PDB file of C-alpha atoms in Angstrom:
ATOM      1  CA  MET A   1      -2.707  25.321  18.591  1.00  0.00           C
ATOM      2  CA  SER A   2       0.850  24.587  17.427  1.00  0.00           C
ATOM      3  CA  GLN A   3       1.633  23.419  13.885  1.00  0.00           C
ATOM      4  CA  GLU A   4       2.812  20.079  15.294  1.00  0.00           C
ATOM      5  CA  SER A   5      -0.382  19.377  17.223  1.00  0.00           C
ATOM      6  CA  THR A   6      -2.467  20.508  14.259  1.00  0.00           C
ATOM      7  CA  GLN A   7      -0.671  18.014  12.042  1.00  0.00           C
ATOM      8  CA  PHE A   8      -1.257  15.172  14.505  1.00  0.00           C
ATOM      9  CA  LYS A   9      -4.877  16.215  14.849  1.00  0.00           C
ATOM     10  CA  ASN A  10      -5.419  16.146  11.097  1.00  0.00           C
ATOM     11  CA  LEU A  11      -3.993  12.639  10.752  1.00  0.00           C
ATOM     12  CA  ASN A  12      -5.901  11.449  13.806  1.00  0.00           C
ATOM     13  CA  ASN A  13      -9.129  12.834  12.391  1.00  0.00           C
ATOM     14  CA  LEU A  14      -8.524  11.019   9.128  1.00  0.00           C
ATOM     15  CA  LEU A  15      -7.797   7.729  10.909  1.00  0.00           C
ATOM     16  CA  GLU A  16     -10.763   8.097  13.243  1.00  0.00           C
ATOM     17  CA  LYS A  17     -13.016   8.580  10.238  1.00  0.00           C
ATOM     18  CA  ASP A  18     -11.713   5.421   8.594  1.00  0.00           C
ATOM     19  CA  PRO A  19      -9.007   3.387  10.379  1.00  0.00           C
ATOM     20  CA  ILE A  20      -8.566   0.893   7.514  1.00  0.00           C
ATOM     21  CA  ILE A  21      -5.843   1.867   5.042  1.00  0.00           C
ATOM     22  CA  ALA A  22      -4.646   0.530   1.693  1.00  0.00           C
ATOM     23  CA  ALA A  23      -0.907  -0.120   1.780  1.00  0.00           C
ATOM     24  CA  PRO A  24       1.590   1.047  -0.846  1.00  0.00           C
ATOM     25  CA  MET A  25       2.228  -1.930  -3.123  1.00  0.00           C
ATOM     26  CA  ALA A  26       4.479  -2.038  -6.176  1.00  0.00           C
ATOM     27  CA  GLY A  27       2.502  -2.998  -9.265  1.00  0.00           C
ATOM     28  CA  ILE A  28      -0.759  -3.074  -7.303  1.00  0.00           C
ATOM     29  CA  THR A  29      -1.819   0.366  -6.042  1.00  0.00           C
ATOM     30  CA  THR A  30      -1.714   1.780  -9.565  1.00  0.00           C
ATOM     31  CA  ARG A  31      -4.034   4.515 -10.845  1.00  0.00           C
ATOM     32  CA  SER A  32      -6.452   2.042 -12.393  1.00  0.00           C
ATOM     33  CA  TYR A  33      -6.563  -0.336  -9.422  1.00  0.00           C
ATOM     34  CA  ARG A  34      -7.009   2.537  -6.998  1.00  0.00           C
ATOM     35  CA  LYS A  35     -10.276   3.260  -8.797  1.00  0.00           C
ATOM     36  CA  ILE A  36     -11.406  -0.235  -7.865  1.00  0.00           C
ATOM     37  CA  LEU A  37     -10.296   0.230  -4.261  1.00  0.00           C
ATOM     38  CA  ARG A  38     -12.250   3.487  -4.100  1.00  0.00           C
ATOM     39  CA  LYS A  39     -15.475   1.556  -4.706  1.00  0.00           C
ATOM     40  CA  PHE A  40     -14.999   0.011  -1.253  1.00  0.00           C
ATOM     41  CA  THR A  41     -13.192   2.593   0.841  1.00  0.00           C
ATOM     42  CA  ASP A  42     -13.130   6.353   1.409  1.00  0.00           C
ATOM     43  CA  GLY A  43     -10.095   5.991   3.659  1.00  0.00           C
ATOM     44  CA  LEU A  44      -6.440   6.691   3.097  1.00  0.00           C
ATOM     45  CA  ILE A  45      -4.704   5.001   0.143  1.00  0.00           C
ATOM     46  CA  PHE A  46      -0.993   4.989  -0.658  1.00  0.00           C
ATOM     47  CA  THR A  47       0.610   5.020  -4.099  1.00  0.00           C
ATOM     48  CA  GLU A  48       3.155   2.484  -5.220  1.00  0.00           C
ATOM     49  CA  MET A  49       6.714   3.070  -4.004  1.00  0.00           C
ATOM     50  CA  VAL A  50       8.321   5.862  -6.012  1.00  0.00           C
ATOM     51  CA  SER A  51      12.073   6.377  -6.402  1.00  0.00           C
ATOM     52  CA  VAL A  52      13.348   9.723  -5.149  1.00  0.00           C
ATOM     53  CA  GLU A  53      16.195   9.498  -7.640  1.00  0.00           C
ATOM     54  CA  GLY A  54      13.779   8.999 -10.528  1.00  0.00           C
ATOM     55  CA  LEU A  55      11.712  11.958  -9.371  1.00  0.00           C
ATOM     56  CA  LYS A  56      14.768  14.145  -8.906  1.00  0.00           C
ATOM     57  CA  ARG A  57      15.734  13.472 -12.521  1.00  0.00           C
ATOM     58  CA  GLU A  58      12.106  13.979 -13.606  1.00  0.00           C
ATOM     59  CA  ILE A  59      12.118  10.667 -15.472  1.00  0.00           C
ATOM     60  CA  ASN A  60       8.791  10.426 -17.308  1.00  0.00           C
ATOM     61  CA  LYS A  61       8.053   6.870 -16.173  1.00  0.00           C
ATOM     62  CA  THR A  62       8.639   7.879 -12.557  1.00  0.00           C
ATOM     63  CA  ILE A  63       6.545  11.030 -12.846  1.00  0.00           C
ATOM     64  CA  GLU A  64       3.640   8.865 -14.023  1.00  0.00           C
ATOM     65  CA  TYR A  65       3.517   7.214 -10.584  1.00  0.00           C
ATOM     66  CA  ILE A  66       2.632  10.497  -8.896  1.00  0.00           C
ATOM     67  CA  LYS A  67      -0.042  11.703 -11.304  1.00  0.00           C
ATOM     68  CA  LEU A  68      -3.280  11.507  -9.330  1.00  0.00           C
ATOM     69  CA  SER A  69      -6.982  11.714 -10.083  1.00  0.00           C
ATOM     70  CA  GLU A  70      -9.717  13.411  -8.071  1.00  0.00           C
ATOM     71  CA  LYS A  71     -11.003  10.039  -6.860  1.00  0.00           C
ATOM     72  CA  ASP A  72      -7.593   9.186  -5.388  1.00  0.00           C
ATOM     73  CA  HIS A  73      -7.944  11.436  -2.367  1.00  0.00           C
ATOM     74  CA  PRO A  74      -7.110  11.085   0.424  1.00  0.00           C
ATOM     75  CA  ILE A  75      -3.840   9.649  -0.859  1.00  0.00           C
ATOM     76  CA  MET A  76      -0.198   9.726   0.175  1.00  0.00           C
ATOM     77  CA  ILE A  77       2.833   9.222  -2.050  1.00  0.00           C
ATOM     78  CA  GLN A  78       5.361   6.712  -0.773  1.00  0.00           C
ATOM     79  CA  LEU A  79       8.991   7.511  -1.520  1.00  0.00           C
ATOM     80  CA  PHE A  80      12.087   5.313  -1.322  1.00  0.00           C
ATOM     81  CA  GLY A  81      15.778   6.059  -1.559  1.00  0.00           C
ATOM     82  CA  TYR A  82      18.782   6.957   0.594  1.00  0.00           C
ATOM     83  CA  SER A  83      19.919  10.543   0.037  1.00  0.00           C
ATOM     84  CA  GLU A  84      18.260  13.111   2.277  1.00  0.00           C
ATOM     85  CA  LYS A  85      18.760  15.767  -0.414  1.00  0.00           C
ATOM     86  CA  SER A  86      17.074  13.531  -2.981  1.00  0.00           C
ATOM     87  CA  PHE A  87      14.083  13.102  -0.677  1.00  0.00           C
ATOM     88  CA  SER A  88      13.844  16.872  -0.362  1.00  0.00           C
ATOM     89  CA  GLU A  89      14.049  17.396  -4.117  1.00  0.00           C
ATOM     90  CA  ALA A  90      11.608  14.549  -4.795  1.00  0.00           C
ATOM     91  CA  ILE A  91       8.991  16.083  -2.510  1.00  0.00           C
ATOM     92  CA  LYS A  92       9.394  19.403  -4.310  1.00  0.00           C
ATOM     93  CA  ILE A  93       8.842  17.639  -7.670  1.00  0.00           C
ATOM     94  CA  CYS A  94       5.749  15.886  -6.249  1.00  0.00           C
ATOM     95  CA  GLU A  95       4.330  19.249  -5.196  1.00  0.00           C
ATOM     96  CA  ASP A  96       4.813  20.491  -8.758  1.00  0.00           C
ATOM     97  CA  TYR A  97       3.189  17.505 -10.467  1.00  0.00           C
ATOM     98  CA  SER A  98       0.515  16.269  -8.027  1.00  0.00           C
ATOM     99  CA  THR A  99      -1.746  17.182  -5.138  1.00  0.00           C
ATOM    100  CA  SER A 100      -1.237  14.388  -2.625  1.00  0.00           C
ATOM    101  CA  SER A 101      -2.377  14.490   0.989  1.00  0.00           C
ATOM    102  CA  GLY A 102       1.175  13.865   2.134  1.00  0.00           C
ATOM    103  CA  PHE A 103       4.260  11.693   1.880  1.00  0.00           C
ATOM    104  CA  ASP A 104       5.499   8.443   3.366  1.00  0.00           C
ATOM    105  CA  ILE A 105       9.146   7.428   3.646  1.00  0.00           C
ATOM    106  CA  ASN A 106       9.819   3.754   3.001  1.00  0.00           C
ATOM    107  CA  MET A 107      12.211   2.287   5.534  1.00  0.00           C
ATOM    108  CA  GLY A 108      10.906  -1.252   5.588  1.00  0.00           C
ATOM    109  CA  CYS A 109      10.951  -2.777   2.118  1.00  0.00           C
ATOM    110  CA  PRO A 110      13.181  -5.902   2.130  1.00  0.00           C
ATOM    111  CA  VAL A 111      13.426  -6.563  -1.624  1.00  0.00           C
ATOM    112  CA  LYS A 112      16.847  -6.436  -3.317  1.00  0.00           C
ATOM    113  CA  LYS A 113      15.889  -3.803  -5.900  1.00  0.00           C
ATOM    114  CA  VAL A 114      15.138  -1.307  -3.136  1.00  0.00           C
ATOM    115  CA  LEU A 115      17.993  -2.377  -0.847  1.00  0.00           C
ATOM    116  CA  LYS A 116      20.469  -1.701  -3.680  1.00  0.00           C
ATOM    117  CA  THR A 117      19.528   1.996  -3.498  1.00  0.00           C
ATOM    118  CA  GLY A 118      20.557   2.076   0.158  1.00  0.00           C
ATOM    119  CA  GLY A 119      16.918   2.622   1.070  1.00  0.00           C
ATOM    120  CA  GLY A 120      14.134   0.420   2.347  1.00  0.00           C
ATOM    121  CA  SER A 121      15.135  -1.835   5.250  1.00  0.00           C
ATOM    122  CA  ASN A 122      18.787  -0.802   4.883  1.00  0.00           C
ATOM    123  CA  LEU A 123      17.905   2.415   6.684  1.00  0.00           C
ATOM    124  CA  LEU A 124      17.069   0.407   9.805  1.00  0.00           C
ATOM    125  CA  LYS A 125      20.857   0.018  10.170  1.00  0.00           C
ATOM    126  CA  ASP A 126      21.630   3.724   9.716  1.00  0.00           C
ATOM    127  CA  LEU A 127      19.751   5.844  12.236  1.00  0.00           C
ATOM    128  CA  ASN A 128      21.895   8.891  11.522  1.00  0.00           C
ATOM    129  CA  GLN A 129      20.706   8.803   7.917  1.00  0.00           C
ATOM    130  CA  VAL A 130      17.122   8.261   9.087  1.00  0.00           C
ATOM    131  CA  LYS A 131      17.379  11.469  11.094  1.00  0.00           C
ATOM    132  CA  LYS A 132      18.741  13.392   8.089  1.00  0.00           C
ATOM    133  CA  ILE A 133      15.956  12.140   5.827  1.00  0.00           C
ATOM    134  CA  PHE A 134      13.271  13.010   8.369  1.00  0.00           C
ATOM    135  CA  ARG A 135      14.685  16.510   8.863  1.00  0.00           C
ATOM    136  CA  HIS A 136      15.068  17.331   5.165  1.00  0.00           C
ATOM    137  CA  ALA A 137      11.658  15.923   4.268  1.00  0.00           C
ATOM    138  CA  ARG A 138       9.942  17.831   7.064  1.00  0.00           C
ATOM    139  CA  LYS A 139      11.523  21.092   6.003  1.00  0.00           C
ATOM    140  CA  GLN A 140      10.289  20.602   2.439  1.00  0.00           C
ATOM    141  CA  THR A 141       6.567  20.104   3.193  1.00  0.00           C
ATOM    142  CA  ASP A 142       3.857  21.045   5.673  1.00  0.00           C
ATOM    143  CA  LYS A 143       1.707  18.152   4.502  1.00  0.00           C
ATOM    144  CA  THR A 144       1.246  14.925   6.432  1.00  0.00           C
ATOM    145  CA  LEU A 145       4.582  13.104   6.683  1.00  0.00           C
ATOM    146  CA  THR A 146       4.985   9.536   7.890  1.00  0.00           C
ATOM    147  CA  ALA A 147       7.546   6.735   7.691  1.00  0.00           C
ATOM    148  CA  LYS A 148       6.947   3.022   7.182  1.00  0.00           C
ATOM    149  CA  ILE A 149       9.359   0.757   9.029  1.00  0.00           C
ATOM    150  CA  ARG A 150       9.952  -2.728  10.357  1.00  0.00           C
ATOM    151  CA  LEU A 151      10.916  -3.489  13.951  1.00  0.00           C
ATOM    152  CA  GLY A 152      14.560  -3.888  12.979  1.00  0.00           C
ATOM    153  CA  TRP A 153      16.938  -5.688  10.641  1.00  0.00           C
ATOM    154  CA  ASP A 154      16.640  -8.886  12.700  1.00  0.00           C
ATOM    155  CA  LYS A 155      15.488  -9.952  16.147  1.00  0.00           C
ATOM    156  CA  ASN A 156      18.825  -8.913  17.658  1.00  0.00           C
ATOM    157  CA  SER A 157      18.607  -5.354  16.379  1.00  0.00           C
ATOM    158  CA  TYR A 158      15.184  -3.879  17.135  1.00  0.00           C
ATOM    159  CA  VAL A 159      15.296  -0.134  16.446  1.00  0.00           C
ATOM    160  CA  TYR A 160      11.606   0.787  16.266  1.00  0.00           C
ATOM    161  CA  LYS A 161      11.709   2.690  19.560  1.00  0.00           C
ATOM    162  CA  ASP A 162      14.682   4.757  18.369  1.00  0.00           C
ATOM    163  CA  ILE A 163      13.014   5.526  15.041  1.00  0.00           C
ATOM    164  CA  LEU A 164       9.778   6.412  16.809  1.00  0.00           C
ATOM    165  CA  GLN A 165      11.668   8.931  18.942  1.00  0.00           C
ATOM    166  CA  LEU A 166      13.387  10.371  15.865  1.00  0.00           C
ATOM    167  CA  ALA A 167      10.060  10.602  14.034  1.00  0.00           C
ATOM    168  CA  HIS A 168       8.551  12.592  16.883  1.00  0.00           C
ATOM    169  CA  ASP A 169      11.606  14.786  17.375  1.00  0.00           C
ATOM    170  CA  GLU A 170      11.769  15.659  13.667  1.00  0.00           C
ATOM    171  CA  GLY A 171       8.074  16.514  13.385  1.00  0.00           C
ATOM    172  CA  LEU A 172       6.634  13.492  11.556  1.00  0.00           C
ATOM    173  CA  ASP A 173       2.897  13.022  11.905  1.00  0.00           C
ATOM    174  CA  GLY A 174       2.792   9.268  12.350  1.00  0.00           C
ATOM    175  CA  LEU A 175       4.675   5.993  12.064  1.00  0.00           C
ATOM    176  CA  ILE A 176       3.639   2.865  10.173  1.00  0.00           C
ATOM    177  CA  ILE A 177       5.052  -0.339  11.621  1.00  0.00           C
ATOM    178  CA  HIS A 178       5.220  -3.742   9.981  1.00  0.00           C
ATOM    179  CA  ALA A 179       5.692  -5.800  13.134  1.00  0.00           C
ATOM    180  CA  ARG A 180       8.318  -8.101  11.659  1.00  0.00           C
ATOM    181  CA  THR A 181      12.037  -7.715  10.970  1.00  0.00           C
ATOM    182  CA  LYS A 182      13.708  -7.441   7.593  1.00  0.00           C
ATOM    183  CA  SER A 183      15.030 -10.978   8.083  1.00  0.00           C
ATOM    184  CA  ASP A 184      11.485 -12.269   8.624  1.00  0.00           C
ATOM    185  CA  MET A 185      10.459 -10.965   5.205  1.00  0.00           C
ATOM    186  CA  PHE A 186       6.694 -11.758   5.087  1.00  0.00           C
ATOM    187  CA  SER A 187       6.676 -15.009   7.041  1.00  0.00           C
ATOM    188  CA  GLY A 188       6.174 -15.961  10.663  1.00  0.00           C
ATOM    189  CA  GLU A 189       4.035 -14.481  13.395  1.00  0.00           C
ATOM    190  CA  MET A 190       4.036 -10.728  13.863  1.00  0.00           C
ATOM    191  CA  ASP A 191       5.394  -9.342  17.125  1.00  0.00           C
ATOM    192  CA  TYR A 192       2.190  -8.043  18.670  1.00  0.00           C
ATOM    193  CA  ILE A 193       3.882  -7.275  21.991  1.00  0.00           C
ATOM    194  CA  SER A 194       6.294  -4.819  20.385  1.00  0.00           C
ATOM    195  CA  LEU A 195       3.419  -3.338  18.414  1.00  0.00           C
ATOM    196  CA  GLU A 196       1.497  -2.759  21.634  1.00  0.00           C
ATOM    197  CA  ASN A 197       4.592  -1.244  23.262  1.00  0.00           C
ATOM    198  CA  ALA A 198       4.961   1.173  20.367  1.00  0.00           C
ATOM    199  CA  ALA A 199       1.311   2.198  20.565  1.00  0.00           C
ATOM    200  CA  LYS A 200       1.545   2.805  24.322  1.00  0.00           C
ATOM    201  CA  MET A 201       4.725   4.872  24.230  1.00  0.00           C
ATOM    202  CA  SER A 202       4.089   6.858  21.053  1.00  0.00           C
ATOM    203  CA  PRO A 203       3.141  10.548  21.140  1.00  0.00           C
ATOM    204  CA  ILE A 204       2.223  10.288  17.438  1.00  0.00           C
ATOM    205  CA  PRO A 205      -0.271   7.946  15.734  1.00  0.00           C
ATOM    206  CA  ILE A 206       0.904   4.388  15.100  1.00  0.00           C
ATOM    207  CA  ILE A 207      -0.464   2.450  12.123  1.00  0.00           C
ATOM    208  CA  CYS A 208       0.078  -1.293  11.847  1.00  0.00           C
ATOM    209  CA  ASN A 209       0.788  -2.939   8.505  1.00  0.00           C
ATOM    210  CA  GLY A 210       0.575  -6.665   7.905  1.00  0.00           C
ATOM    211  CA  ASN A 211      -1.511  -9.794   8.428  1.00  0.00           C
ATOM    212  CA  ILE A 212      -4.969  -8.256   8.004  1.00  0.00           C
ATOM    213  CA  THR A 213      -7.041 -10.738   6.005  1.00  0.00           C
ATOM    214  CA  ASP A 214     -10.461 -10.587   7.665  1.00  0.00           C
ATOM    215  CA  VAL A 215     -12.457  -9.135  10.555  1.00  0.00           C
ATOM    216  CA  SER A 216     -10.772 -11.157  13.299  1.00  0.00           C
ATOM    217  CA  SER A 217      -7.209 -10.340  12.185  1.00  0.00           C
ATOM    218  CA  TYR A 218      -8.147  -6.657  11.916  1.00  0.00           C
ATOM    219  CA  LYS A 219      -9.594  -6.669  15.438  1.00  0.00           C
ATOM    220  CA  LYS A 220      -6.484  -8.426  16.787  1.00  0.00           C
ATOM    221  CA  ILE A 221      -4.264  -5.692  15.409  1.00  0.00           C
ATOM    222  CA  MET A 222      -6.509  -2.882  16.598  1.00  0.00           C
ATOM    223  CA  SER A 223      -6.563  -4.415  20.097  1.00  0.00           C
ATOM    224  CA  THR A 224      -2.897  -3.449  20.467  1.00  0.00           C
ATOM    225  CA  GLY A 225      -3.904   0.213  20.643  1.00  0.00           C
ATOM    226  CA  VAL A 226      -2.745   1.318  17.205  1.00  0.00           C
ATOM    227  CA  LYS A 227      -4.740   4.032  15.456  1.00  0.00           C
ATOM    228  CA  ALA A 228      -5.299   2.153  12.200  1.00  0.00           C
ATOM    229  CA  GLY A 229      -4.665  -1.055  10.302  1.00  0.00           C
ATOM    230  CA  MET A 230      -3.008  -1.054   6.885  1.00  0.00           C
ATOM    231  CA  ILE A 231      -3.944  -3.832   4.454  1.00  0.00           C
ATOM    232  CA  GLY A 232      -1.397  -5.042   1.937  1.00  0.00           C
ATOM    233  CA  ARG A 233      -1.483  -8.372   0.135  1.00  0.00           C
ATOM    234  CA  ALA A 234      -5.179  -9.022   0.865  1.00  0.00           C
ATOM    235  CA  ILE A 235      -6.213  -6.119  -1.369  1.00  0.00           C
ATOM    236  CA  MET A 236      -4.778  -7.962  -4.362  1.00  0.00           C
ATOM    237  CA  HIS A 237      -7.417 -10.691  -4.308  1.00  0.00           C
ATOM    238  CA  SER A 238     -10.109  -8.983  -2.222  1.00  0.00           C
ATOM    239  CA  PRO A 239     -10.305  -5.212  -2.808  1.00  0.00           C
ATOM    240  CA  TRP A 240     -13.717  -5.418  -1.176  1.00  0.00           C
ATOM    241  CA  ILE A 241     -12.084  -6.368   2.153  1.00  0.00           C
ATOM    242  CA  PHE A 242     -12.611  -2.811   3.433  1.00  0.00           C
ATOM    243  CA  LYS A 243     -16.378  -3.141   3.054  1.00  0.00           C
ATOM    244  CA  ALA A 244     -16.305  -6.638   4.570  1.00  0.00           C
ATOM    245  CA  ILE A 245     -14.493  -5.455   7.700  1.00  0.00           C
ATOM    246  CA  ARG A 246     -16.770  -2.453   8.150  1.00  0.00           C
ATOM    247  CA  GLU A 247     -19.825  -4.715   7.861  1.00  0.00           C
ATOM    248  CA  ASN A 248     -18.298  -7.444  10.043  1.00  0.00           C
ATOM    249  CA  LYS A 249     -18.516  -9.988   7.211  1.00  0.00           C
ATOM    250  CA  ASP A 250     -16.223 -12.621   5.747  1.00  0.00           C
ATOM    251  CA  PRO A 251     -14.573 -11.171   2.598  1.00  0.00           C
ATOM    252  CA  LYS A 252     -14.649 -14.637   1.009  1.00  0.00           C
ATOM    253  CA  TYR A 253     -18.418 -14.446   0.697  1.00  0.00           C
ATOM    254  CA  LEU A 254     -19.104 -10.717   0.409  1.00  0.00           C
ATOM    255  CA  LEU A 255     -19.454 -10.647  -3.403  1.00  0.00           C
ATOM    256  CA  SER A 256     -20.986 -13.181  -5.743  1.00  0.00           C
ATOM    257  CA  SER A 257     -18.851 -14.495  -8.596  1.00  0.00           C
ATOM    258  CA  LYS A 258     -20.953 -12.467 -11.029  1.00  0.00           C
ATOM    259  CA  GLU A 259     -20.332  -9.303  -9.017  1.00  0.00           C
ATOM    260  CA  ILE A 260     -16.617 -10.077  -9.104  1.00  0.00           C
ATOM    261  CA  TYR A 261     -16.848 -10.525 -12.883  1.00  0.00           C
ATOM    262  CA  ALA A 262     -18.481  -7.102 -13.210  1.00  0.00           C
ATOM    263  CA  LEU A 263     -15.665  -5.642 -11.126  1.00  0.00           C
ATOM    264  CA  LEU A 264     -13.086  -7.226 -13.413  1.00  0.00           C
ATOM    265  CA  MET A 265     -14.774  -5.819 -16.487  1.00  0.00           C
ATOM    266  CA  GLU A 266     -14.797  -2.365 -14.913  1.00  0.00           C
ATOM    267  CA  PHE A 267     -11.105  -2.785 -14.135  1.00  0.00           C
ATOM    268  CA  LYS A 268     -10.552  -3.837 -17.759  1.00  0.00           C
ATOM    269  CA  GLU A 269     -11.903  -0.490 -18.943  1.00  0.00           C
ATOM    270  CA  TYR A 270      -9.598   1.416 -16.593  1.00  0.00           C
ATOM    271  CA  GLU A 271      -6.595  -0.616 -17.746  1.00  0.00           C
ATOM    272  CA  MET A 272      -7.452  -0.035 -21.411  1.00  0.00           C
ATOM    273  CA  GLU A 273      -7.466   3.705 -20.719  1.00  0.00           C
ATOM    274  CA  GLU A 274      -4.013   3.402 -19.185  1.00  0.00           C
ATOM    275  CA  ARG A 275      -2.359   0.806 -21.416  1.00  0.00           C
ATOM    276  CA  GLY A 276      -4.431   0.413 -24.567  1.00  0.00           C
ATOM    277  CA  ASP A 277      -4.157  -3.099 -26.003  1.00  0.00           C
ATOM    278  CA  ASN A 278      -1.469  -4.017 -23.464  1.00  0.00           C
ATOM    279  CA  TYR A 279      -4.061  -4.594 -20.745  1.00  0.00           C
ATOM    280  CA  LEU A 280      -4.398  -8.365 -21.248  1.00  0.00           C
ATOM    281  CA  ASN A 281      -1.678  -9.638 -18.929  1.00  0.00           C
ATOM    282  CA  ILE A 282      -2.786  -7.293 -16.141  1.00  0.00           C
ATOM    283  CA  LEU A 283      -6.404  -8.396 -16.467  1.00  0.00           C
ATOM    284  CA  LYS A 284      -5.299 -12.025 -16.469  1.00  0.00           C
ATOM    285  CA  LYS A 285      -3.314 -11.437 -13.276  1.00  0.00           C
ATOM    286  CA  TYR A 286      -6.291  -9.964 -11.451  1.00  0.00           C
ATOM    287  CA  ALA A 287      -8.692 -12.593 -12.774  1.00  0.00           C
ATOM    288  CA  VAL A 288      -6.426 -15.157 -11.121  1.00  0.00           C
ATOM    289  CA  PHE A 289      -6.204 -13.073  -7.928  1.00  0.00           C
ATOM    290  CA  PHE A 290      -9.980 -12.684  -7.716  1.00  0.00           C
ATOM    291  CA  SER A 291     -10.598 -16.392  -8.319  1.00  0.00           C
ATOM    292  CA  LYS A 292      -8.778 -17.365  -5.135  1.00  0.00           C
ATOM    293  CA  ASN A 293     -11.752 -18.344  -2.969  1.00  0.00           C
ATOM    294  CA  LEU A 294     -14.068 -19.664  -5.690  1.00  0.00           C
ATOM    295  CA  SER A 295     -14.808 -23.245  -6.714  1.00  0.00           C
ATOM    296  CA  ASN A 296     -12.747 -24.669  -9.591  1.00  0.00           C
ATOM    297  CA  ALA A 297     -10.154 -21.897  -9.156  1.00  0.00           C
ATOM    298  CA  ALA A 298      -7.249 -24.284  -9.798  1.00  0.00           C
ATOM    299  CA  ASN A 299      -8.745 -25.383 -13.129  1.00  0.00           C
ATOM    300  CA  PHE A 300      -9.390 -21.773 -14.060  1.00  0.00           C
ATOM    301  CA  ARG A 301      -5.802 -20.739 -13.335  1.00  0.00           C
ATOM    302  CA  LYS A 302      -4.489 -23.595 -15.460  1.00  0.00           C
ATOM    303  CA  LYS A 303      -6.789 -22.630 -18.325  1.00  0.00           C
ATOM    304  CA  ILE A 304      -6.233 -18.883 -18.219  1.00  0.00           C
ATOM    305  CA  TYR A 305      -2.459 -19.213 -18.211  1.00  0.00           C
ATOM    306  CA  SER A 306      -2.635 -21.240 -21.426  1.00  0.00           C
ATOM    307  CA  VAL A 307      -4.685 -18.599 -23.269  1.00  0.00           C
ATOM    308  CA  SER A 308      -3.138 -15.736 -25.233  1.00  0.00           C
ATOM    309  CA  ASP A 309      -5.943 -14.766 -27.634  1.00  0.00           C
ATOM    310  CA  GLU A 310      -7.960 -11.801 -26.360  1.00  0.00           C
ATOM    311  CA  LYS A 311     -11.423 -13.123 -27.235  1.00  0.00           C
ATOM    312  CA  GLU A 312     -10.680 -16.557 -25.816  1.00  0.00           C
ATOM    313  CA  MET A 313      -9.293 -15.075 -22.627  1.00  0.00           C
ATOM    314  CA  LEU A 314     -12.319 -12.834 -22.072  1.00  0.00           C
ATOM    315  CA  LYS A 315     -14.638 -15.754 -22.746  1.00  0.00           C
ATOM    316  CA  THR A 316     -12.713 -17.955 -20.315  1.00  0.00           C
ATOM    317  CA  ILE A 317     -13.053 -15.308 -17.617  1.00  0.00           C
ATOM    318  CA  GLU A 318     -16.762 -14.891 -18.304  1.00  0.00           C
ATOM    319  CA  ASN A 319     -17.376 -18.647 -18.262  1.00  0.00           C
ATOM    320  CA  PHE A 320     -15.634 -19.051 -14.945  1.00  0.00           C
ATOM    321  CA  PHE A 321     -17.099 -16.153 -13.003  1.00  0.00           C
ATOM    322  CA  CYS A 322     -20.583 -16.240 -14.533  1.00  0.00           C
ATOM    323  CA  ASN A 323     -21.055 -19.967 -15.055  1.00  0.00           C
ATOM    324  CA  ASN A 324     -18.485 -21.366 -12.602  1.00  0.00           C
ATOM    325  CA  SER A 325     -16.780 -23.227 -15.415  1.00  0.00           C
ATOM    326  CA  ALA A 326     -13.076 -23.053 -16.226  1.00  0.00           C
ATOM    327  CA  LEU A 327     -13.496 -24.867 -19.541  1.00  0.00           C
TER     328      LEU A 327
END
C-alpha cells in the first residue's frame, strides 16, 4: 500500500471510530479544558491556533500551546501564518517539543488578528501561496496533515474545489470545511449543497465544521456525506455534547446542575495547576457558559459578574448550580 493511501486509511479509521471532533478554538481548547472534553470523547481534538512565527522564534508563550499531555491524544496542532518556510520550521519545532497526531493548517479564520499575519481567510485569495504551504508542510512531516478552510472569501469567489484539488495533489490527508464564506463570519445558513458537492468529489476525507449544536444538526451535516462533524462554539457551554450525540439525547438535559457543578470544580483544579491564583476569571467565564440552559441563568450572570472576592464567587457558583439560586 502506498504512503498516500496509508495516510488516508489512518485518518479514515480514526474518523470511523469517532466521527465527532472538537474544533480548534482560541482560548477554549486549552490544556486544562481539553481534560474536561476528554471526559466525554475519545475522538480527535485540536489545539488552539498556534502562530508559526511564534514557534519559529521559539517564544516561550507560544511553545506552551503545543505542550501536550498523555490524555490529549489523539490530538492535532493547528497552525496559522503565511510563510511556507515558517510553516515548515514550525512543524519541525512542534516535533521537537510535542508528540501530536498531526497538523492542521488554518485557512479559514476571519478575525483581524489572524488576517494581519496574511494567514487565515486571507489565504483563500492566494491559491499559489496555499500550494506552497501545503508542499512545504507535507515535506516536513509524515504525520496526518489537514487544512481548515471556508468556501471562499465571499459568495462570488468560491475556491473550495480548487483548494480541495491542491490538498489532494500535495498529499494532504483530509480537508476541513466551514461551509460559509469569510464575509459570512459566523452568521447565516451554511451552504449544505456545496458541502455535499465537496464530499462527493473528494478523494480525501472531508470534515464539516460549524452549526452542530445537537443530535439533529449533527445528523443534517453527516447526511451530506462528510466523514465527520467538527464541533466549535457548542463545546464552550456543553462539553458533554459528544456524549449527548452518541446517546441520541438533548445536551440541554444530559447533566443535572449538580453534575455540572462537579465538572466546574474539577475544571477549577486543572486551572489552578496551570495558572495558580489567576484561575478566577477563567472559572467565572465557564460558570457563565455552563449556566446557559439552566433556570435563573440571567440572574446568575448578573450576580457573578459583580463578584470579585474568591470565596464569594465560589459560594455564588455553588448556590446556583446546587440550589438553583443566583442570590
